[in-house]
Short mmCIF file of C-alpha atoms and ligand atoms in Angstrom, two decimals:
data_model
loop_
_atom_site.label_atom_id
_atom_site.label_comp_id
_atom_site.label_asym_id
_atom_site.label_seq_id
_atom_site.Cartn_x
_atom_site.Cartn_y
_atom_site.Cartn_z
CA MET A 1 154.55 153.78 144.03
CA ALA A 2 154.18 154.53 147.75
CA ASP A 3 155.84 157.70 149.00
CA THR A 4 158.64 156.57 151.30
CA ASN A 5 158.91 159.92 153.09
CA VAL A 6 155.51 159.56 154.71
CA THR A 7 155.02 159.06 158.42
CA ILE A 8 151.67 157.50 159.18
CA SER A 9 150.03 158.17 162.53
CA LYS A 10 147.72 155.20 162.85
CA GLY A 11 144.56 156.16 164.68
CA LEU A 12 145.92 159.75 164.60
CA GLU A 13 147.80 158.85 167.76
CA GLY A 14 149.74 161.83 169.08
CA ILE A 15 148.21 164.29 166.58
CA TYR A 16 146.72 167.54 167.86
CA ILE A 17 143.75 168.77 165.82
CA ALA A 18 142.79 172.02 167.55
CA ASP A 19 143.18 174.29 170.55
CA THR A 20 140.41 173.90 173.09
CA LYS A 21 139.30 175.44 176.36
CA LEU A 22 136.81 172.65 177.04
CA CYS A 23 138.69 169.82 178.58
CA LYS A 24 142.18 168.90 179.73
CA ILE A 25 143.21 165.28 180.18
CA ASP A 26 146.45 164.47 181.94
CA GLY A 27 146.81 160.86 180.85
CA THR A 28 150.06 160.28 182.71
CA ASN A 29 148.73 161.29 186.09
CA GLY A 30 145.08 160.30 185.55
CA LYS A 31 143.58 163.77 185.87
CA LEU A 32 140.68 165.46 184.11
CA TRP A 33 139.28 168.97 184.11
CA TYR A 34 136.18 170.40 182.37
CA ARG A 35 136.81 174.09 181.63
CA GLY A 36 139.48 174.04 184.32
CA TYR A 37 137.28 172.49 187.04
CA PRO A 38 138.60 169.17 188.40
CA ILE A 39 136.19 166.37 187.54
CA GLU A 40 136.10 165.28 191.20
CA ALA A 41 134.70 168.66 192.27
CA LEU A 42 132.03 168.61 189.58
CA ALA A 43 131.13 165.00 190.40
CA ASP A 44 130.80 165.83 194.11
CA SER A 45 129.11 169.19 194.07
CA SER A 46 127.57 170.00 190.71
CA ASN A 47 124.77 168.56 188.59
CA TYR A 48 124.37 167.73 184.92
CA GLU A 49 122.46 170.90 184.01
CA GLU A 50 125.19 173.05 185.56
CA VAL A 51 127.95 171.06 183.85
CA ALA A 52 126.12 171.32 180.50
CA PHE A 53 125.90 175.09 180.91
CA LEU A 54 129.56 175.24 181.88
CA LEU A 55 130.64 173.29 178.82
CA LEU A 56 128.51 175.32 176.43
CA HIS A 57 129.17 178.78 177.92
CA GLY A 58 132.59 178.55 179.52
CA HIS A 59 131.54 179.55 183.05
CA LEU A 60 129.36 178.15 185.81
CA PRO A 61 125.89 179.71 185.60
CA THR A 62 124.65 182.39 187.96
CA LYS A 63 121.38 181.55 189.68
CA SER A 64 119.29 183.31 187.06
CA GLU A 65 121.30 181.88 184.14
CA TYR A 66 120.82 178.44 185.67
CA GLU A 67 117.08 178.85 186.06
CA ILE A 68 116.65 180.04 182.47
CA PHE A 69 118.82 177.19 181.15
CA VAL A 70 116.95 174.55 183.18
CA LYS A 71 113.58 175.91 182.02
CA LYS A 72 114.70 175.73 178.38
CA LEU A 73 115.74 172.11 178.85
CA VAL A 74 112.48 171.21 180.60
CA ASP A 75 110.43 172.91 177.86
CA GLU A 76 112.19 170.89 175.16
CA ARG A 77 111.82 167.42 176.68
CA GLU A 78 108.82 166.33 174.59
CA VAL A 79 109.47 164.77 171.17
CA PRO A 80 107.40 164.87 167.95
CA ASP A 81 104.93 162.01 167.34
CA ALA A 82 107.02 160.77 164.41
CA ILE A 83 109.77 159.85 166.88
CA GLU A 84 107.45 157.48 168.74
CA GLU A 85 106.39 155.95 165.42
CA ILE A 86 110.03 155.20 164.59
CA VAL A 87 110.66 153.78 168.05
CA ALA A 88 107.51 151.63 167.82
CA GLU A 89 108.54 150.31 164.41
CA PHE A 90 112.16 149.45 165.18
CA SER A 91 112.52 148.86 168.92
CA GLY A 92 112.02 145.10 168.62
CA ARG A 93 114.73 144.52 166.04
CA THR A 94 117.24 147.35 166.03
CA HIS A 95 119.90 148.26 168.59
CA PRO A 96 118.76 151.25 170.71
CA ASN A 97 121.80 153.29 169.71
CA ASP A 98 120.90 152.88 166.05
CA ILE A 99 117.29 153.91 166.71
CA LEU A 100 118.53 156.96 168.60
CA ARG A 101 120.77 157.88 165.65
CA THR A 102 117.80 157.70 163.27
CA CYS A 103 115.56 159.71 165.61
CA VAL A 104 118.14 162.49 165.98
CA SER A 105 118.44 162.61 162.22
CA VAL A 106 114.66 162.96 161.94
CA LEU A 107 114.65 165.82 164.48
CA SER A 108 116.33 168.01 161.86
CA SER A 109 113.09 167.87 159.85
CA TYR A 110 111.37 169.69 162.72
CA ASP A 111 113.86 172.53 162.70
CA THR A 112 111.92 175.50 161.36
CA ASP A 113 114.90 177.27 159.80
CA MET A 114 117.86 175.08 158.97
CA GLU A 115 119.39 177.97 157.03
CA ASP A 116 119.86 179.93 160.26
CA LYS A 117 123.44 179.03 161.23
CA SER A 118 123.78 181.77 163.86
CA VAL A 119 125.43 181.02 167.21
CA GLU A 120 122.05 181.49 168.94
CA ALA A 121 120.21 179.14 166.57
CA ASN A 122 122.88 176.48 166.97
CA GLU A 123 122.74 176.78 170.73
CA GLU A 124 118.95 176.30 170.62
CA ARG A 125 119.59 173.13 168.59
CA ALA A 126 122.05 171.89 171.22
CA ILE A 127 119.46 172.48 173.95
CA LYS A 128 116.83 170.60 171.95
CA LEU A 129 119.18 167.64 171.51
CA ILE A 130 120.33 167.60 175.14
CA ALA A 131 116.68 167.74 176.27
CA LYS A 132 115.16 165.28 173.79
CA MET A 133 117.76 162.52 173.58
CA PRO A 134 117.02 161.12 177.09
CA THR A 135 113.30 161.16 176.25
CA ILE A 136 113.98 159.14 173.11
CA VAL A 137 116.25 156.68 174.95
CA ALA A 138 113.69 156.18 177.73
CA MET A 139 110.98 155.67 175.11
CA ILE A 140 113.09 153.02 173.37
CA GLY A 141 113.60 151.33 176.75
CA ARG A 142 109.85 151.33 177.46
CA TYR A 143 109.01 149.85 174.05
CA ARG A 144 111.65 147.17 174.44
CA GLN A 145 110.09 146.19 177.76
CA GLY A 146 106.58 146.24 176.23
CA LYS A 147 105.52 148.99 178.63
CA PRO A 148 103.63 152.23 177.93
CA VAL A 149 105.64 155.35 177.25
CA ILE A 150 105.93 157.81 180.14
CA ARG A 151 105.82 161.52 179.45
CA PRO A 152 108.48 163.79 180.99
CA LEU A 153 107.86 165.21 184.44
CA ALA A 154 108.78 168.89 184.66
CA LYS A 155 109.45 168.92 188.41
CA LEU A 156 112.30 166.41 188.09
CA SER A 157 115.90 167.21 187.22
CA HIS A 158 117.22 166.34 183.75
CA THR A 159 118.65 162.98 184.78
CA ALA A 160 116.08 162.01 187.46
CA ASN A 161 113.41 162.61 184.83
CA PHE A 162 115.26 160.25 182.48
CA LEU A 163 115.19 157.45 185.08
CA TYR A 164 111.55 158.20 185.82
CA MET A 165 110.60 157.98 182.12
CA LEU A 166 112.55 154.72 181.82
CA THR A 167 111.44 152.90 184.97
CA GLY A 168 108.10 154.52 185.78
CA ARG A 169 109.32 155.37 189.29
CA GLU A 170 110.67 158.65 190.61
CA PRO A 171 114.22 157.69 191.62
CA ASP A 172 115.24 157.79 195.27
CA LYS A 173 118.04 160.15 196.32
CA GLU A 174 120.74 157.58 195.71
CA ALA A 175 119.62 156.50 192.24
CA ALA A 176 119.12 160.15 191.26
CA LYS A 177 122.66 161.00 192.39
CA LEU A 178 124.12 158.03 190.59
CA ILE A 179 122.48 158.69 187.21
CA ASP A 180 123.39 162.37 187.47
CA LEU A 181 126.97 161.44 188.27
CA MET A 182 127.13 159.12 185.25
CA PHE A 183 125.84 161.90 183.01
CA ILE A 184 128.41 164.36 184.40
CA LEU A 185 131.27 161.89 183.93
CA HIS A 186 130.20 161.12 180.35
CA ALA A 187 129.49 164.73 179.33
CA GLU A 188 132.86 165.52 177.79
CA HIS A 189 136.25 163.98 177.09
CA GLY A 190 138.41 165.84 174.60
CA SER A 191 138.82 164.77 171.00
CA ASN A 192 137.88 161.13 171.46
CA ALA A 193 136.65 159.16 168.43
CA SER A 194 133.01 160.29 168.56
CA THR A 195 133.85 163.94 169.22
CA PHE A 196 136.40 163.89 166.43
CA SER A 197 133.82 162.37 164.13
CA THR A 198 131.35 165.12 165.10
CA LEU A 199 134.01 167.69 164.23
CA VAL A 200 134.91 166.08 160.92
CA THR A 201 131.26 166.25 159.85
CA GLY A 202 130.86 169.76 161.23
CA SER A 203 134.03 170.94 159.50
CA THR A 204 132.24 170.55 156.15
CA LEU A 205 129.75 173.09 157.57
CA ALA A 206 127.13 170.37 157.79
CA ASP A 207 124.55 171.18 160.49
CA VAL A 208 124.41 170.32 164.20
CA TYR A 209 122.06 167.35 163.73
CA ALA A 210 124.23 165.77 161.02
CA SER A 211 127.33 166.26 163.17
CA VAL A 212 125.70 164.75 166.27
CA VAL A 213 124.43 161.80 164.21
CA ALA A 214 128.08 161.16 163.25
CA GLY A 215 129.01 161.28 166.94
CA ILE A 216 126.26 158.83 167.91
CA SER A 217 127.32 156.43 165.14
CA THR A 218 130.96 156.53 166.17
CA LEU A 219 130.18 156.00 169.83
CA ARG A 220 128.55 152.66 169.07
CA GLY A 221 131.59 150.41 168.69
CA PRO A 222 132.96 148.26 171.55
CA LEU A 223 136.34 150.03 171.40
CA HIS A 224 134.58 153.27 172.39
CA GLY A 225 131.11 153.82 173.90
CA GLY A 226 130.00 150.25 173.39
CA ALA A 227 132.63 149.04 175.87
CA ASP A 228 130.35 149.26 178.93
CA GLU A 229 127.75 146.97 177.36
CA ALA A 230 130.53 144.57 176.33
CA ALA A 231 132.09 144.69 179.83
CA LEU A 232 128.76 143.83 181.46
CA LYS A 233 128.28 141.00 178.99
CA MET A 234 131.62 139.60 180.16
CA MET A 235 130.63 139.95 183.83
CA ARG A 236 127.39 138.12 183.11
CA ALA A 237 129.34 135.40 181.31
CA ILE A 238 131.57 135.07 184.39
CA GLY A 239 128.37 134.42 186.32
CA GLU A 240 129.69 133.70 189.82
CA PRO A 241 132.27 135.85 191.62
CA ASP A 242 134.44 132.78 192.25
CA ASN A 243 134.80 132.27 188.48
CA THR A 244 136.27 135.75 187.98
CA GLU A 245 139.99 135.06 188.24
CA LYS A 246 139.98 131.98 186.02
CA TYR A 247 137.82 133.70 183.41
CA ILE A 248 140.09 136.73 183.21
CA GLU A 249 143.27 134.65 183.20
CA ASP A 250 141.93 132.45 180.38
CA ALA A 251 140.82 135.51 178.41
CA LEU A 252 144.23 137.14 178.73
CA ALA A 253 146.00 133.88 177.86
CA GLY A 254 143.84 133.76 174.72
CA LYS A 255 144.93 137.34 173.91
CA GLN A 256 141.40 138.65 174.36
CA ARG A 257 140.82 142.27 175.28
CA ILE A 258 139.06 142.92 178.54
CA MET A 259 136.46 145.50 177.67
CA GLY A 260 136.43 148.49 179.99
CA PHE A 261 140.22 148.40 180.37
CA GLY A 262 142.83 150.45 178.54
CA HIS A 263 142.74 153.89 177.01
CA ARG A 264 144.59 155.70 174.26
CA VAL A 265 145.29 158.72 176.49
CA TYR A 266 145.22 157.45 180.08
CA LYS A 267 148.22 155.42 181.06
CA ALA A 268 147.05 155.74 184.67
CA TYR A 269 143.74 155.03 186.40
CA ASP A 270 140.99 156.88 184.51
CA PRO A 271 139.85 159.44 187.14
CA ARG A 272 136.23 158.89 186.09
CA ALA A 273 136.62 155.17 186.72
CA LYS A 274 138.06 155.97 190.14
CA ILE A 275 135.01 158.06 191.03
CA VAL A 276 132.65 155.36 189.78
CA TYR A 277 134.63 152.67 191.62
CA ASN A 278 134.15 154.54 194.89
CA TYR A 279 130.40 154.69 194.25
CA LEU A 280 130.42 151.02 193.41
CA LYS A 281 131.79 150.23 196.84
CA ILE A 282 129.15 152.37 198.55
CA PHE A 283 126.45 150.89 196.35
CA MET A 284 127.60 147.37 197.18
CA LYS A 285 126.94 147.91 200.88
CA LYS A 286 123.41 149.13 200.16
CA THR A 287 122.10 146.92 197.37
CA THR A 288 119.68 144.17 198.30
CA ASP A 289 119.50 142.64 194.83
CA PRO A 290 121.68 139.49 194.84
CA SER A 291 122.25 139.61 191.05
CA VAL A 292 123.55 143.20 191.28
CA GLU A 293 125.63 142.23 194.30
CA LYS A 294 127.28 139.47 192.26
CA LEU A 295 128.06 141.81 189.36
CA LEU A 296 129.58 144.33 191.74
CA GLU A 297 131.73 141.66 193.35
CA ILE A 298 132.85 140.34 189.95
CA ALA A 299 133.81 143.89 188.88
CA ILE A 300 135.84 144.43 192.06
CA ARG A 301 137.62 141.08 191.79
CA ALA A 302 138.33 141.57 188.08
CA GLU A 303 139.78 145.01 188.74
CA LYS A 304 142.06 143.61 191.43
CA LEU A 305 143.35 140.82 189.21
CA MET A 306 143.82 143.12 186.22
CA GLU A 307 145.81 145.48 188.39
CA GLU A 308 148.29 142.68 189.10
CA LYS A 309 148.31 141.33 185.55
CA LEU A 310 148.18 144.38 183.30
CA SER A 311 147.76 147.72 185.02
CA LYS A 312 151.07 147.94 186.80
CA THR A 313 153.06 146.23 184.04
CA LYS A 314 151.48 147.56 180.83
CA GLY A 315 149.63 150.66 182.03
CA ILE A 316 146.25 149.20 181.11
CA TRP A 317 143.94 150.52 183.81
CA PRO A 318 140.15 150.45 184.07
CA ASN A 319 138.37 153.12 182.08
CA ILE A 320 134.97 154.56 182.94
CA ASP A 321 133.17 151.83 181.03
CA PHE A 322 134.30 148.98 183.26
CA PHE A 323 132.25 149.81 186.33
CA SER A 324 129.28 151.43 184.63
CA GLY A 325 127.46 148.18 183.86
CA PRO A 326 126.91 146.87 187.40
CA LEU A 327 125.90 150.34 188.59
CA TYR A 328 123.46 150.94 185.76
CA THR A 329 122.03 147.48 186.41
CA GLY A 330 121.53 148.48 190.04
CA ILE A 331 119.32 151.39 188.97
CA ASP A 332 117.44 149.37 186.31
CA VAL A 333 119.05 150.74 183.16
CA PRO A 334 119.15 147.79 180.72
CA SER A 335 122.52 147.00 179.15
CA ASP A 336 121.46 147.71 175.57
CA LEU A 337 120.70 151.28 176.61
CA PHE A 338 124.18 151.98 178.01
CA THR A 339 125.58 153.39 174.78
CA PRO A 340 122.58 155.62 173.97
CA VAL A 341 122.61 156.84 177.59
CA PHE A 342 126.28 157.69 177.08
CA ALA A 343 125.31 159.54 173.88
CA SER A 344 122.60 161.46 175.75
CA ALA A 345 125.20 162.70 178.20
CA ARG A 346 128.00 163.28 175.66
CA VAL A 347 125.83 165.29 173.26
CA VAL A 348 126.74 168.43 175.20
CA GLY A 349 130.46 167.74 174.73
CA TRP A 350 129.95 167.10 171.03
CA CYS A 351 128.03 170.37 170.60
CA ALA A 352 130.43 172.42 172.73
CA HIS A 353 133.40 171.15 170.70
CA LEU A 354 131.57 171.81 167.45
CA PHE A 355 130.75 175.40 168.40
CA GLU A 356 134.32 176.01 169.54
CA TYR A 357 135.70 174.52 166.32
CA TRP A 358 133.34 176.56 164.15
CA GLN A 359 134.82 179.75 165.60
CA ASN A 360 137.91 178.95 163.55
CA ASN A 361 136.71 176.27 161.17
CA ARG A 362 138.96 174.42 158.77
CA LEU A 363 137.83 171.44 156.71
CA PHE A 364 139.40 168.18 157.90
CA ARG A 365 141.23 166.66 154.97
CA PRO A 366 144.06 164.32 156.03
CA LEU A 367 146.11 162.33 153.53
CA ASP A 368 146.58 158.66 152.93
CA ASN A 369 149.62 157.03 151.41
CA TYR A 370 148.76 155.19 148.19
CA THR A 371 150.53 151.83 148.04
CA GLY A 372 148.82 150.32 144.99
CA GLU A 373 149.85 150.16 141.33
CA LEU A 374 149.66 153.03 138.84
CA ASP A 375 148.87 153.25 135.13
CA VAL A 376 147.19 149.85 135.09
CA LYS A 377 145.92 149.05 131.58
CA TYR A 378 142.10 149.07 131.35
CA VAL A 379 140.72 145.78 129.96
CA PRO A 380 137.10 145.76 128.69
CA ILE A 381 134.76 143.48 130.68
CA ASP A 382 134.38 140.82 127.96
CA ARG A 383 138.17 140.30 127.85
CA ARG A 384 138.85 139.99 131.60
N1 ACO B 1 142.68 144.16 177.49
C1 ACO B 1 143.84 143.48 177.23
N2 ACO B 1 144.88 144.01 176.58
C2 ACO B 1 144.75 145.26 176.16
C3 ACO B 1 143.59 146.02 176.39
C4 ACO B 1 142.54 145.42 177.08
N3 ACO B 1 141.41 146.07 177.33
N4 ACO B 1 143.76 147.25 175.86
C5 ACO B 1 144.97 147.28 175.30
N5 ACO B 1 145.57 146.07 175.48
C6 ACO B 1 146.92 145.70 175.03
C7 ACO B 1 146.91 145.38 173.54
O1 ACO B 1 146.63 144.04 173.29
C8 ACO B 1 148.32 145.76 173.16
O2 ACO B 1 149.19 144.75 173.61
P1 ACO B 1 150.51 144.38 172.76
O3 ACO B 1 151.35 145.63 172.81
O4 ACO B 1 151.09 143.25 173.52
O5 ACO B 1 150.04 144.05 171.39
C9 ACO B 1 148.61 146.98 174.02
O6 ACO B 1 147.75 146.84 175.16
C10 ACO B 1 148.30 148.30 173.33
O7 ACO B 1 147.00 148.23 172.75
P2 ACO B 1 146.48 149.24 171.64
O8 ACO B 1 145.21 148.72 171.06
O9 ACO B 1 147.57 149.60 170.69
O10 ACO B 1 146.22 150.51 172.51
P3 ACO B 1 145.27 151.69 172.15
O11 ACO B 1 145.83 152.90 172.75
O12 ACO B 1 144.96 151.76 170.71
O13 ACO B 1 143.97 151.17 172.92
C11 ACO B 1 141.74 150.98 173.43
C12 ACO B 1 142.97 151.90 173.40
C13 ACO B 1 141.23 150.76 172.00
C14 ACO B 1 140.67 151.66 174.27
C15 ACO B 1 142.11 149.60 174.04
O14 ACO B 1 142.69 149.78 175.33
C16 ACO B 1 140.94 148.64 174.11
O15 ACO B 1 140.63 147.96 173.11
N6 ACO B 1 140.23 148.59 175.30
C17 ACO B 1 139.02 147.81 175.41
C18 ACO B 1 137.81 148.60 174.89
C19 ACO B 1 137.42 149.73 175.82
O16 ACO B 1 137.33 149.57 177.01
N7 ACO B 1 137.11 150.88 175.22
C20 ACO B 1 136.62 152.05 175.95
C21 ACO B 1 137.65 153.15 176.00
S1 ACO B 1 137.04 154.48 176.97
C22 ACO B 1 135.89 155.17 176.06
O17 ACO B 1 135.92 155.18 174.83
C23 ACO B 1 134.73 155.75 176.71
#
């Protein structure tokens, strides 16, 4: 018999799982801080390497700390040959996020001492993952386009190197800024589904790789990190900017969700989406690709209509995933790479949360309320 005194928090809504110094989200006012720094300041003035250091270490790096950290990341960009064999085998038939998940799992086999669970060893693992995941994602992208793999280029920044390995061209200043910005904005975001999943796995004292694999798996769904791919798919289905309003109205009338809108915590404009939206407007003036121009216009028109229909009335505002698609398209990141690119940026947040949680670890073990029968009589198979 079900326990009637139980209160169920579906989706763990409103439940706090830990103290953290990593990230503060003010969902009512649409504000976000990483380690106390407003996201706008980091987006404007910092870079991904600096933000990664900040998240892992709790302070912005000094010049020498920064140089050492960057060198470590550059030195770890290459991946073992087995990774390319996996990518070659599966890139034609498996979603890139799933290939990435498998490759990260395989990386644990190259860890020379998995028994070393020291803070230093775990931090080295985080650096390896931060450095190698973009290389794997770019490699998947190259295979899917039938193009030769491009080795990392040490002189380029973390994110510019990713674009270079993916497209074969060193990005111009604008593309380099945009990809870096996207990595910064995706680096961390509290105990969202994928971070929570990383923590649940880590709370069993499973290793960093296993925990990050859980994070990558959880990110995949369209309600979480898969939303940007789904949002772009919708924009492509809309096709022409003039179709936008009718498409959205019909979708809402049919009770469909508009991917890239809504958030469990933000009941205001996601500040990351606001930053990206501003870039979108700048990008729109500069792009010369008519197909990108159309996507940008569709995104802007959809946002305007949604504001009238849902944002102001139901508090369903754009989240970061709504505007990512057209921008990524503008810098030649294919849509099926959006989620693994997100994972490549978020891996630092997953690791930073994991290390913070491990300082005061407790196994996650929530309860569920049994509503089935009890003491059911067992009937042997030949009498059922
Ligand atoms: N489009 C239309 N209606 C929506 C949307 C949307 N995107 N999101 C929520 N709603 C409506 C729901 O239909 C529901 O309406 P009802 O009360 O009339 O039934 C109401 O808003 C509340 O929805 P819930 O699902 O209960 O809200 P929740 O807090 O669980 O939703 C979520 C959060 C899952 C992100 C949701 O807004 C959604 O599905 N959005 C689309 C997917 C998406 O963009 N995900 C990315 C989130 S950001 C990130 O993970 C990086």
